[in-house]
Coordinates of C-alpha atoms and ligand atoms in Angstrom, one line a residue:
M143 CA -80.0 -4.0 -57.0
E144 CA -76.9 -6.1 -57.2
K145 CA -76.6 -8.3 -60.3
E146 CA -77.0 -12.0 -59.8
N147 CA -74.0 -14.1 -60.4
I148 CA -74.1 -16.6 -63.3
Y149 CA -72.5 -20.0 -62.7
I150 CA -71.7 -22.1 -65.7
L151 CA -70.4 -25.7 -65.7
G152 CA -68.4 -26.4 -68.9
I153 CA -67.7 -29.9 -70.2
E154 CA -65.0 -30.7 -72.8
S155 CA -64.6 -34.2 -74.2
S156 CA -63.8 -33.7 -77.9
C157 CA -60.4 -35.6 -78.1
D158 CA -58.3 -37.2 -75.4
D159 CA -58.8 -34.9 -72.4
T160 CA -61.8 -35.1 -70.1
S161 CA -62.3 -31.7 -68.6
A162 CA -64.9 -29.8 -66.5
A163 CA -64.8 -26.2 -65.3
V164 CA -66.9 -23.9 -63.3
L165 CA -67.1 -20.2 -64.0
C166 CA -68.7 -17.4 -62.0
N167 CA -69.5 -14.8 -64.7
D168 CA -66.2 -14.6 -66.6
S169 CA -63.9 -15.7 -63.8
I170 CA -62.7 -19.3 -63.4
L171 CA -63.5 -21.0 -60.1
S172 CA -62.1 -24.4 -61.2
N173 CA -60.7 -26.1 -64.3
V174 CA -60.1 -29.8 -63.9
V175 CA -58.4 -31.8 -66.7
A176 CA -57.9 -35.5 -66.7
D177 CA -55.5 -36.4 -69.6
Q178 CA -55.5 -39.9 -70.9
K179 CA -52.0 -41.4 -70.6
I180 CA -53.1 -44.6 -72.4
H181 CA -52.6 -43.0 -75.9
S182 CA -48.8 -42.5 -75.5
E183 CA -48.3 -46.3 -75.7
Y184 CA -49.8 -46.1 -79.3
G185 CA -48.1 -42.9 -80.5
G186 CA -51.4 -41.1 -81.1
V187 CA -55.0 -40.9 -79.9
V188 CA -57.0 -44.2 -80.3
P189 CA -60.7 -43.1 -80.6
E190 CA -62.3 -46.1 -79.0
L191 CA -59.9 -45.9 -76.0
A192 CA -60.6 -42.2 -75.7
S193 CA -64.4 -42.7 -75.5
R194 CA -64.0 -45.4 -72.8
A195 CA -61.7 -43.2 -70.8
H196 CA -64.1 -40.3 -71.0
Q197 CA -66.8 -42.5 -69.6
Q198 CA -64.7 -43.4 -66.7
N199 CA -63.5 -39.9 -66.1
I200 CA -66.5 -37.7 -66.6
V201 CA -68.3 -38.2 -63.3
P202 CA -65.2 -37.8 -61.0
V203 CA -64.0 -34.8 -63.1
V204 CA -67.3 -33.0 -62.8
H205 CA -67.4 -33.7 -59.1
Q206 CA -64.0 -32.4 -58.6
A207 CA -64.7 -29.2 -60.6
L208 CA -67.8 -28.5 -58.4
K209 CA -65.9 -29.3 -55.3
K210 CA -62.9 -27.1 -56.2
A211 CA -65.3 -24.3 -57.1
N212 CA -67.0 -24.8 -53.8
I213 CA -70.5 -24.7 -55.2
E214 CA -73.4 -27.1 -55.2
K215 CA -74.8 -28.3 -58.6
E216 CA -78.1 -26.7 -57.6
Q217 CA -76.4 -23.3 -57.9
L218 CA -75.5 -23.8 -61.5
S219 CA -77.2 -21.4 -64.0
A220 CA -76.5 -23.5 -67.1
I221 CA -74.4 -26.3 -68.6
A222 CA -72.2 -25.8 -71.6
F223 CA -70.6 -28.7 -73.5
T224 CA -68.5 -29.2 -76.6
R225 CA -70.8 -30.2 -79.5
G226 CA -67.9 -30.5 -82.0
P227 CA -65.6 -30.7 -83.9
G228 CA -63.9 -33.8 -82.5
L229 CA -64.1 -37.5 -82.3
M230 CA -67.7 -38.7 -82.4
G231 CA -67.5 -41.3 -79.6
S232 CA -65.7 -38.8 -77.3
L233 CA -68.2 -36.0 -78.1
L234 CA -71.1 -38.3 -77.4
V235 CA -69.9 -38.9 -73.8
G236 CA -69.8 -35.2 -73.0
T237 CA -73.0 -34.4 -74.9
S238 CA -75.1 -37.1 -73.2
F239 CA -73.7 -36.3 -69.8
A240 CA -74.4 -32.5 -70.2
K241 CA -78.0 -33.2 -71.5
S242 CA -78.8 -35.5 -68.6
L243 CA -77.5 -33.1 -65.9
A244 CA -79.1 -30.0 -67.4
Y245 CA -82.4 -32.0 -67.7
G246 CA -82.2 -33.3 -64.2
L247 CA -81.4 -29.8 -62.7
D248 CA -84.0 -28.2 -65.1
I249 CA -81.5 -25.5 -66.3
P250 CA -80.5 -24.4 -69.8
L251 CA -78.2 -26.4 -72.0
I252 CA -75.7 -24.6 -74.2
D253 CA -73.8 -26.2 -77.1
V254 CA -70.3 -24.9 -77.8
N255 CA -68.1 -25.0 -80.9
H256 CA -64.7 -26.2 -79.8
M257 CA -62.9 -24.0 -82.3
Q258 CA -64.7 -20.9 -81.2
A259 CA -63.9 -21.8 -77.7
H260 CA -60.1 -21.9 -78.3
I261 CA -60.5 -18.3 -79.5
L262 CA -62.9 -17.0 -76.9
A263 CA -60.6 -18.4 -74.1
H264 CA -59.0 -15.0 -74.4
F265 CA -62.1 -13.5 -72.8
I266 CA -61.6 -15.4 -69.5
D267 CA -61.0 -12.7 -66.9
E268 CA -57.3 -12.9 -65.9
E269 CA -55.2 -10.4 -64.0
D270 CA -52.2 -10.5 -66.4
H271 CA -54.1 -10.9 -69.6
N272 CA -55.6 -8.2 -71.8
K273 CA -58.6 -9.1 -73.9
P274 CA -58.0 -8.6 -77.7
P275 CA -60.2 -5.8 -79.3
F276 CA -62.4 -6.6 -82.3
P277 CA -61.7 -7.2 -85.0
F278 CA -58.6 -9.4 -84.4
L279 CA -56.9 -12.3 -86.0
A280 CA -56.8 -15.7 -84.2
M281 CA -54.4 -18.5 -85.1
T282 CA -55.4 -21.8 -83.5
I283 CA -52.6 -24.3 -83.6
S284 CA -52.9 -27.7 -82.0
G285 CA -52.7 -31.4 -82.5
G286 CA -56.0 -31.4 -84.3
H287 CA -56.3 -27.9 -85.8
T288 CA -54.5 -25.2 -87.7
Q289 CA -56.6 -22.2 -88.6
I290 CA -56.4 -18.5 -89.1
V291 CA -59.7 -16.8 -88.2
K292 CA -60.9 -13.2 -88.5
V293 CA -62.9 -12.5 -85.4
N294 CA -65.3 -9.6 -85.9
D295 CA -67.2 -10.2 -82.7
Y296 CA -67.8 -13.0 -80.2
F297 CA -69.9 -15.0 -82.5
N298 CA -69.1 -13.5 -85.9
M299 CA -66.0 -15.2 -87.1
E300 CA -64.6 -15.9 -90.6
V301 CA -62.1 -18.7 -91.3
L302 CA -59.5 -17.1 -93.6
G303 CA -57.4 -20.3 -93.9
E304 CA -56.8 -23.7 -92.5
T305 CA -54.8 -26.9 -93.1
I306 CA -55.6 -29.0 -96.1
D307 CA -54.1 -32.1 -94.5
D308 CA -52.2 -32.5 -91.1
A309 CA -52.4 -30.1 -88.3
V310 CA -49.2 -28.3 -87.1
G311 CA -49.1 -30.4 -83.8
E312 CA -49.4 -33.5 -85.9
A313 CA -46.4 -32.3 -87.9
Y314 CA -44.5 -32.1 -84.6
D315 CA -45.8 -35.5 -83.4
K316 CA -45.1 -37.3 -86.7
S317 CA -41.6 -35.9 -87.0
G318 CA -41.0 -37.0 -83.4
K319 CA -42.1 -40.5 -84.3
I320 CA -39.6 -40.6 -87.2
L321 CA -36.9 -39.5 -84.7
G322 CA -37.9 -42.1 -82.2
L323 CA -39.2 -39.5 -79.6
G324 CA -42.2 -40.2 -77.4
Y325 CA -45.8 -38.9 -77.9
P326 CA -46.7 -36.1 -77.9
A327 CA -43.3 -35.0 -79.4
G328 CA -44.0 -31.2 -79.6
P329 CA -42.6 -30.3 -76.2
E330 CA -39.4 -32.4 -76.6
I331 CA -38.7 -31.1 -80.1
D332 CA -39.2 -27.6 -78.7
R333 CA -36.8 -28.2 -75.9
R334 CA -34.1 -29.7 -78.1
A335 CA -34.7 -27.0 -80.8
Q336 CA -33.4 -24.4 -78.3
L337 CA -30.1 -26.3 -78.0
G338 CA -29.5 -26.8 -81.7
N339 CA -28.7 -25.0 -84.9
P340 CA -31.9 -24.0 -86.8
K341 CA -30.0 -23.7 -90.1
A342 CA -28.2 -27.1 -89.9
Y343 CA -30.6 -28.7 -92.3
K344 CA -33.0 -27.2 -94.8
F345 CA -36.5 -28.4 -95.5
T346 CA -38.5 -26.8 -98.2
K347 CA -41.7 -25.1 -97.2
P348 CA -44.9 -26.3 -98.9
K349 CA -46.4 -24.1 -101.6
V350 CA -50.1 -23.6 -100.7
D351 CA -52.0 -20.7 -102.0
G352 CA -53.6 -18.0 -99.9
L353 CA -53.9 -18.6 -96.1
N354 CA -54.3 -22.4 -96.2
F355 CA -51.6 -24.6 -94.7
S356 CA -50.2 -28.0 -95.5
F357 CA -47.9 -30.1 -93.3
S358 CA -48.0 -33.6 -94.7
G359 CA -45.3 -32.9 -97.3
L360 CA -42.9 -31.7 -94.6
K361 CA -43.4 -34.9 -92.7
T362 CA -42.5 -37.0 -95.8
A363 CA -39.5 -34.8 -96.5
I364 CA -38.2 -35.3 -93.0
L365 CA -38.8 -39.1 -93.3
Y366 CA -36.8 -39.3 -96.6
F367 CA -34.1 -37.1 -95.2
V368 CA -33.7 -39.2 -92.0
Q369 CA -33.8 -42.5 -93.9
R370 CA -31.1 -41.2 -96.3
E371 CA -28.8 -39.9 -93.6
V372 CA -29.2 -43.0 -91.4
K373 CA -28.2 -45.2 -94.3
A374 CA -24.9 -43.3 -94.5
N375 CA -24.4 -43.1 -90.7
P376 CA -26.5 -45.3 -88.4
N377 CA -25.9 -42.9 -85.5
F378 CA -27.1 -39.9 -87.5
I379 CA -30.1 -39.2 -85.3
E380 CA -28.4 -39.5 -81.9
E381 CA -25.5 -37.5 -83.0
N382 CA -27.5 -34.6 -84.5
L383 CA -30.8 -34.7 -82.7
N384 CA -30.8 -31.1 -81.4
D385 CA -29.9 -29.7 -84.8
I386 CA -32.6 -31.8 -86.5
C387 CA -35.2 -30.6 -84.0
A388 CA -34.0 -27.0 -84.4
S389 CA -34.2 -27.2 -88.2
I390 CA -37.7 -28.8 -88.1
Q391 CA -38.9 -26.1 -85.7
Y392 CA -37.4 -23.3 -87.8
T393 CA -39.3 -24.6 -90.8
I394 CA -42.6 -24.9 -89.0
I395 CA -42.4 -21.5 -87.4
G396 CA -41.4 -20.1 -90.8
I397 CA -44.6 -21.6 -92.4
L398 CA -46.8 -20.2 -89.6
M399 CA -45.3 -16.7 -89.7
D400 CA -45.4 -16.4 -93.5
K401 CA -49.2 -17.1 -93.3
L402 CA -49.7 -14.7 -90.4
K403 CA -47.9 -11.9 -92.2
L404 CA -50.0 -12.5 -95.3
A405 CA -53.2 -12.5 -93.1
V406 CA -52.1 -9.1 -91.6
K407 CA -51.4 -7.7 -95.0
Q408 CA -54.8 -8.8 -96.4
T409 CA -56.9 -7.7 -93.5
E410 CA -54.8 -4.8 -92.2
I411 CA -55.5 -6.1 -88.7
K412 CA -52.5 -6.1 -86.3
Y413 CA -54.1 -7.6 -83.2
I414 CA -53.1 -11.3 -83.2
A415 CA -54.3 -13.9 -80.6
I416 CA -53.1 -17.5 -80.6
G417 CA -54.5 -20.6 -79.0
G418 CA -54.2 -24.4 -79.0
G419 CA -51.4 -26.7 -77.6
V420 CA -48.7 -25.6 -80.0
S421 CA -49.0 -22.0 -78.7
A422 CA -46.9 -23.2 -75.8
N423 CA -44.0 -23.4 -78.3
S424 CA -41.1 -21.2 -77.4
G425 CA -40.3 -20.5 -81.1
I426 CA -43.8 -19.2 -82.0
R427 CA -43.9 -17.1 -78.8
K428 CA -40.6 -15.5 -79.7
A429 CA -41.6 -15.0 -83.3
L430 CA -44.7 -13.2 -82.2
K431 CA -42.8 -11.0 -79.8
D432 CA -40.4 -10.2 -82.7
G433 CA -43.5 -9.3 -84.8
E434 CA -44.4 -6.7 -82.2
Q435 CA -41.0 -5.1 -82.6
K436 CA -40.7 -5.4 -86.3
F437 CA -44.2 -5.0 -87.6
G438 CA -46.1 -3.2 -84.8
W439 CA -48.3 -6.2 -84.0
I440 CA -50.1 -6.5 -80.7
T441 CA -50.1 -10.1 -79.7
Y442 CA -52.2 -12.1 -77.1
I443 CA -51.0 -15.4 -75.7
P444 CA -53.3 -17.1 -73.3
K445 CA -52.2 -18.7 -70.0
F446 CA -50.9 -22.2 -70.8
E447 CA -53.8 -24.1 -69.1
Y448 CA -56.3 -22.3 -71.4
T449 CA -54.3 -23.1 -74.6
T450 CA -54.6 -26.9 -74.5
D451 CA -58.0 -28.5 -74.6
N452 CA -59.8 -27.5 -71.4
A453 CA -63.3 -26.9 -70.2
A454 CA -62.7 -23.3 -69.0
M455 CA -62.8 -22.2 -72.6
I456 CA -66.1 -24.1 -73.1
A457 CA -67.5 -22.4 -70.0
I458 CA -66.6 -18.9 -71.1
V459 CA -68.5 -19.5 -74.4
G460 CA -71.3 -20.8 -72.3
Y461 CA -71.3 -17.6 -70.3
L462 CA -71.2 -15.4 -73.4
K463 CA -74.1 -17.4 -74.9
Y464 CA -76.0 -17.3 -71.6
L465 CA -76.0 -13.5 -71.7
K466 CA -77.7 -13.6 -75.1
K467 CA -80.1 -16.4 -73.9
D468 CA -78.7 -18.5 -76.8
F469 CA -79.7 -21.9 -75.4
S470 CA -79.8 -25.3 -77.1
D471 CA -82.7 -27.7 -77.6
F472 CA -82.3 -31.0 -75.9
D473 CA -82.3 -32.8 -79.2
V474 CA -79.0 -31.1 -80.2
M475 CA -76.6 -33.7 -81.6
A476 CA -72.8 -34.0 -81.3
T477 CA -71.3 -33.1 -84.7
A478 CA -67.8 -34.4 -85.6
R479 CA -67.2 -31.9 -88.4
L480 CA -68.7 -28.8 -87.0
K481 CA -67.7 -25.5 -88.7
I482 CA -67.0 -22.2 -87.0
Ligands
KG4_717 O1 -54.4 -28.4 -77.9 P1 -53.8 -29.7 -77.6 O2 -53.5 -30.0 -76.2 O3 -54.7 -30.9 -78.1 C1 -55.3 -30.9 -79.3 O4 -56.5 -30.3 -79.5 O5 -54.7 -31.4 -80.3 O6 -52.5 -29.8 -78.5 C2 -51.6 -30.9 -78.4 C3 -50.5 -30.7 -79.5 C4 -49.6 -31.9 -79.6 O7 -49.5 -32.2 -81.0 C5 -48.3 -31.5 -79.1 O8 -47.2 -32.1 -79.6 C6 -48.3 -30.0 -79.3 O9 -49.6 -29.6 -79.1 N1 -47.4 -29.3 -78.4 C7 -46.3 -28.6 -78.8 C8 -45.8 -28.0 -77.7 N2 -46.5 -28.4 -76.6 C9 -47.5 -29.1 -77.1 N3 -45.8 -28.4 -80.1 C10 -44.7 -27.7 -80.2 N4 -44.1 -27.1 -79.1 C11 -44.6 -27.2 -77.9 N5 -43.9 -26.7 -76.8
ZN718 ZN1 -58.5 -28.2 -79.4

C-alpha cells in the first residue's frame, strides 16, 4: 500500500516576520514570509508594533501559503507553530492562531522550539543540499541568537556555548547605527567589507571562556573608536567606510571562527552546519569553505530563504514530530525564554 502523504502547516511569528509554510512530508510546497518594514524607521524591532503587524498579516499569509501549495486546509494533517523563544506578544499571535485553526479542523497541534527549527531546517528536502549526519555541530547566528549546539539526533541537542550579551547580528546592526547605516545593517556592512581593507583598523576580540560569546564590548570599542576619529576628522566615516566595515567584519568572523575551531577540538566533530540570518554573510561562508580546505571540515549552509526566520523550518520540525506522534496539548503556552 502506498504511504499516505503528510501535510503540515507551519506558522512562525517569534520576532518581526510573519510566515506560513506548507510541507508535504519533508518537501516544501510553499513558504510565505511577510517582513515588517515598519521597524526600519526605528533602527530595531519594536515589540508592540511587531505584535500588531503579526495580527494584520497572519490570516493573509496563511491563506497565501495554502493557495501557493495548492491544497485545501481540510487536507492538512497537523499545524506546527513557534512556541518560543521570542517576543511574547508576537509569539501569542501565532500560538492563538495555530490553536484555533487546529481545534477548528480537529487535527493535531505541534509546538516547535525556534532554535531547534533553525538547526533542523537542514533536513528540508532540497536537490542541492546534503543533510548533515549525526552528530554534527550547529552554529546559529542571527539578530536574536548566537549559539553553538552539538546535535546528537533530531531532538537530542546540547548547547555548548551561546552569547552572554548581544547576538552577532545585533553587533552588525549596532555597529551600522554608529556608522549611520540603515537597519538592518548586516548586509550593507558585508557588501562594503568586500571592498575594504580588513586590517585597516584593529579591534580587540573579547575574552570569554569556553564556547560562550560576547559582542557588547566590541560595539562599545567601535563607538569610542569612531567618536575619537571623527573628532580629529569630521569626514572620517565617509572617507573610510569600506575599510571600517571590512575591519569590523574581520573581527566578527575571527570571533566566530575561534569558537568554532575550539568546538571542533573539544568534540572532535567535523560536520558543521550554520543557520540564522548572519549565515548569509560572505565572510563567514568563505571562512567555512577555507575550514574545509585547512581543517578537513565538512560544512552545510542552507538555502538563504531557510536561514532567516521562516515557517518552512517550523513545518519541518512539525513533520519530524508528527512521525513520532509528539503532539501538544491545547493548553500549551507561548514561552519567551524557551531553552533547546
Ligand atoms: O535570522 P534573521 O533574519 O532574524 C533574526 O532572527 O534575528 O537575522 C537578521 C540579522 C540582522 O541582524 C541582519 O543584520 C543580519 O541578520 N544579516 C547579516 C547579513 N544578512 C543579514 N549580517 C551580516 N552579513 C549579512 N550578509
Ligand atoms: Zn531566528
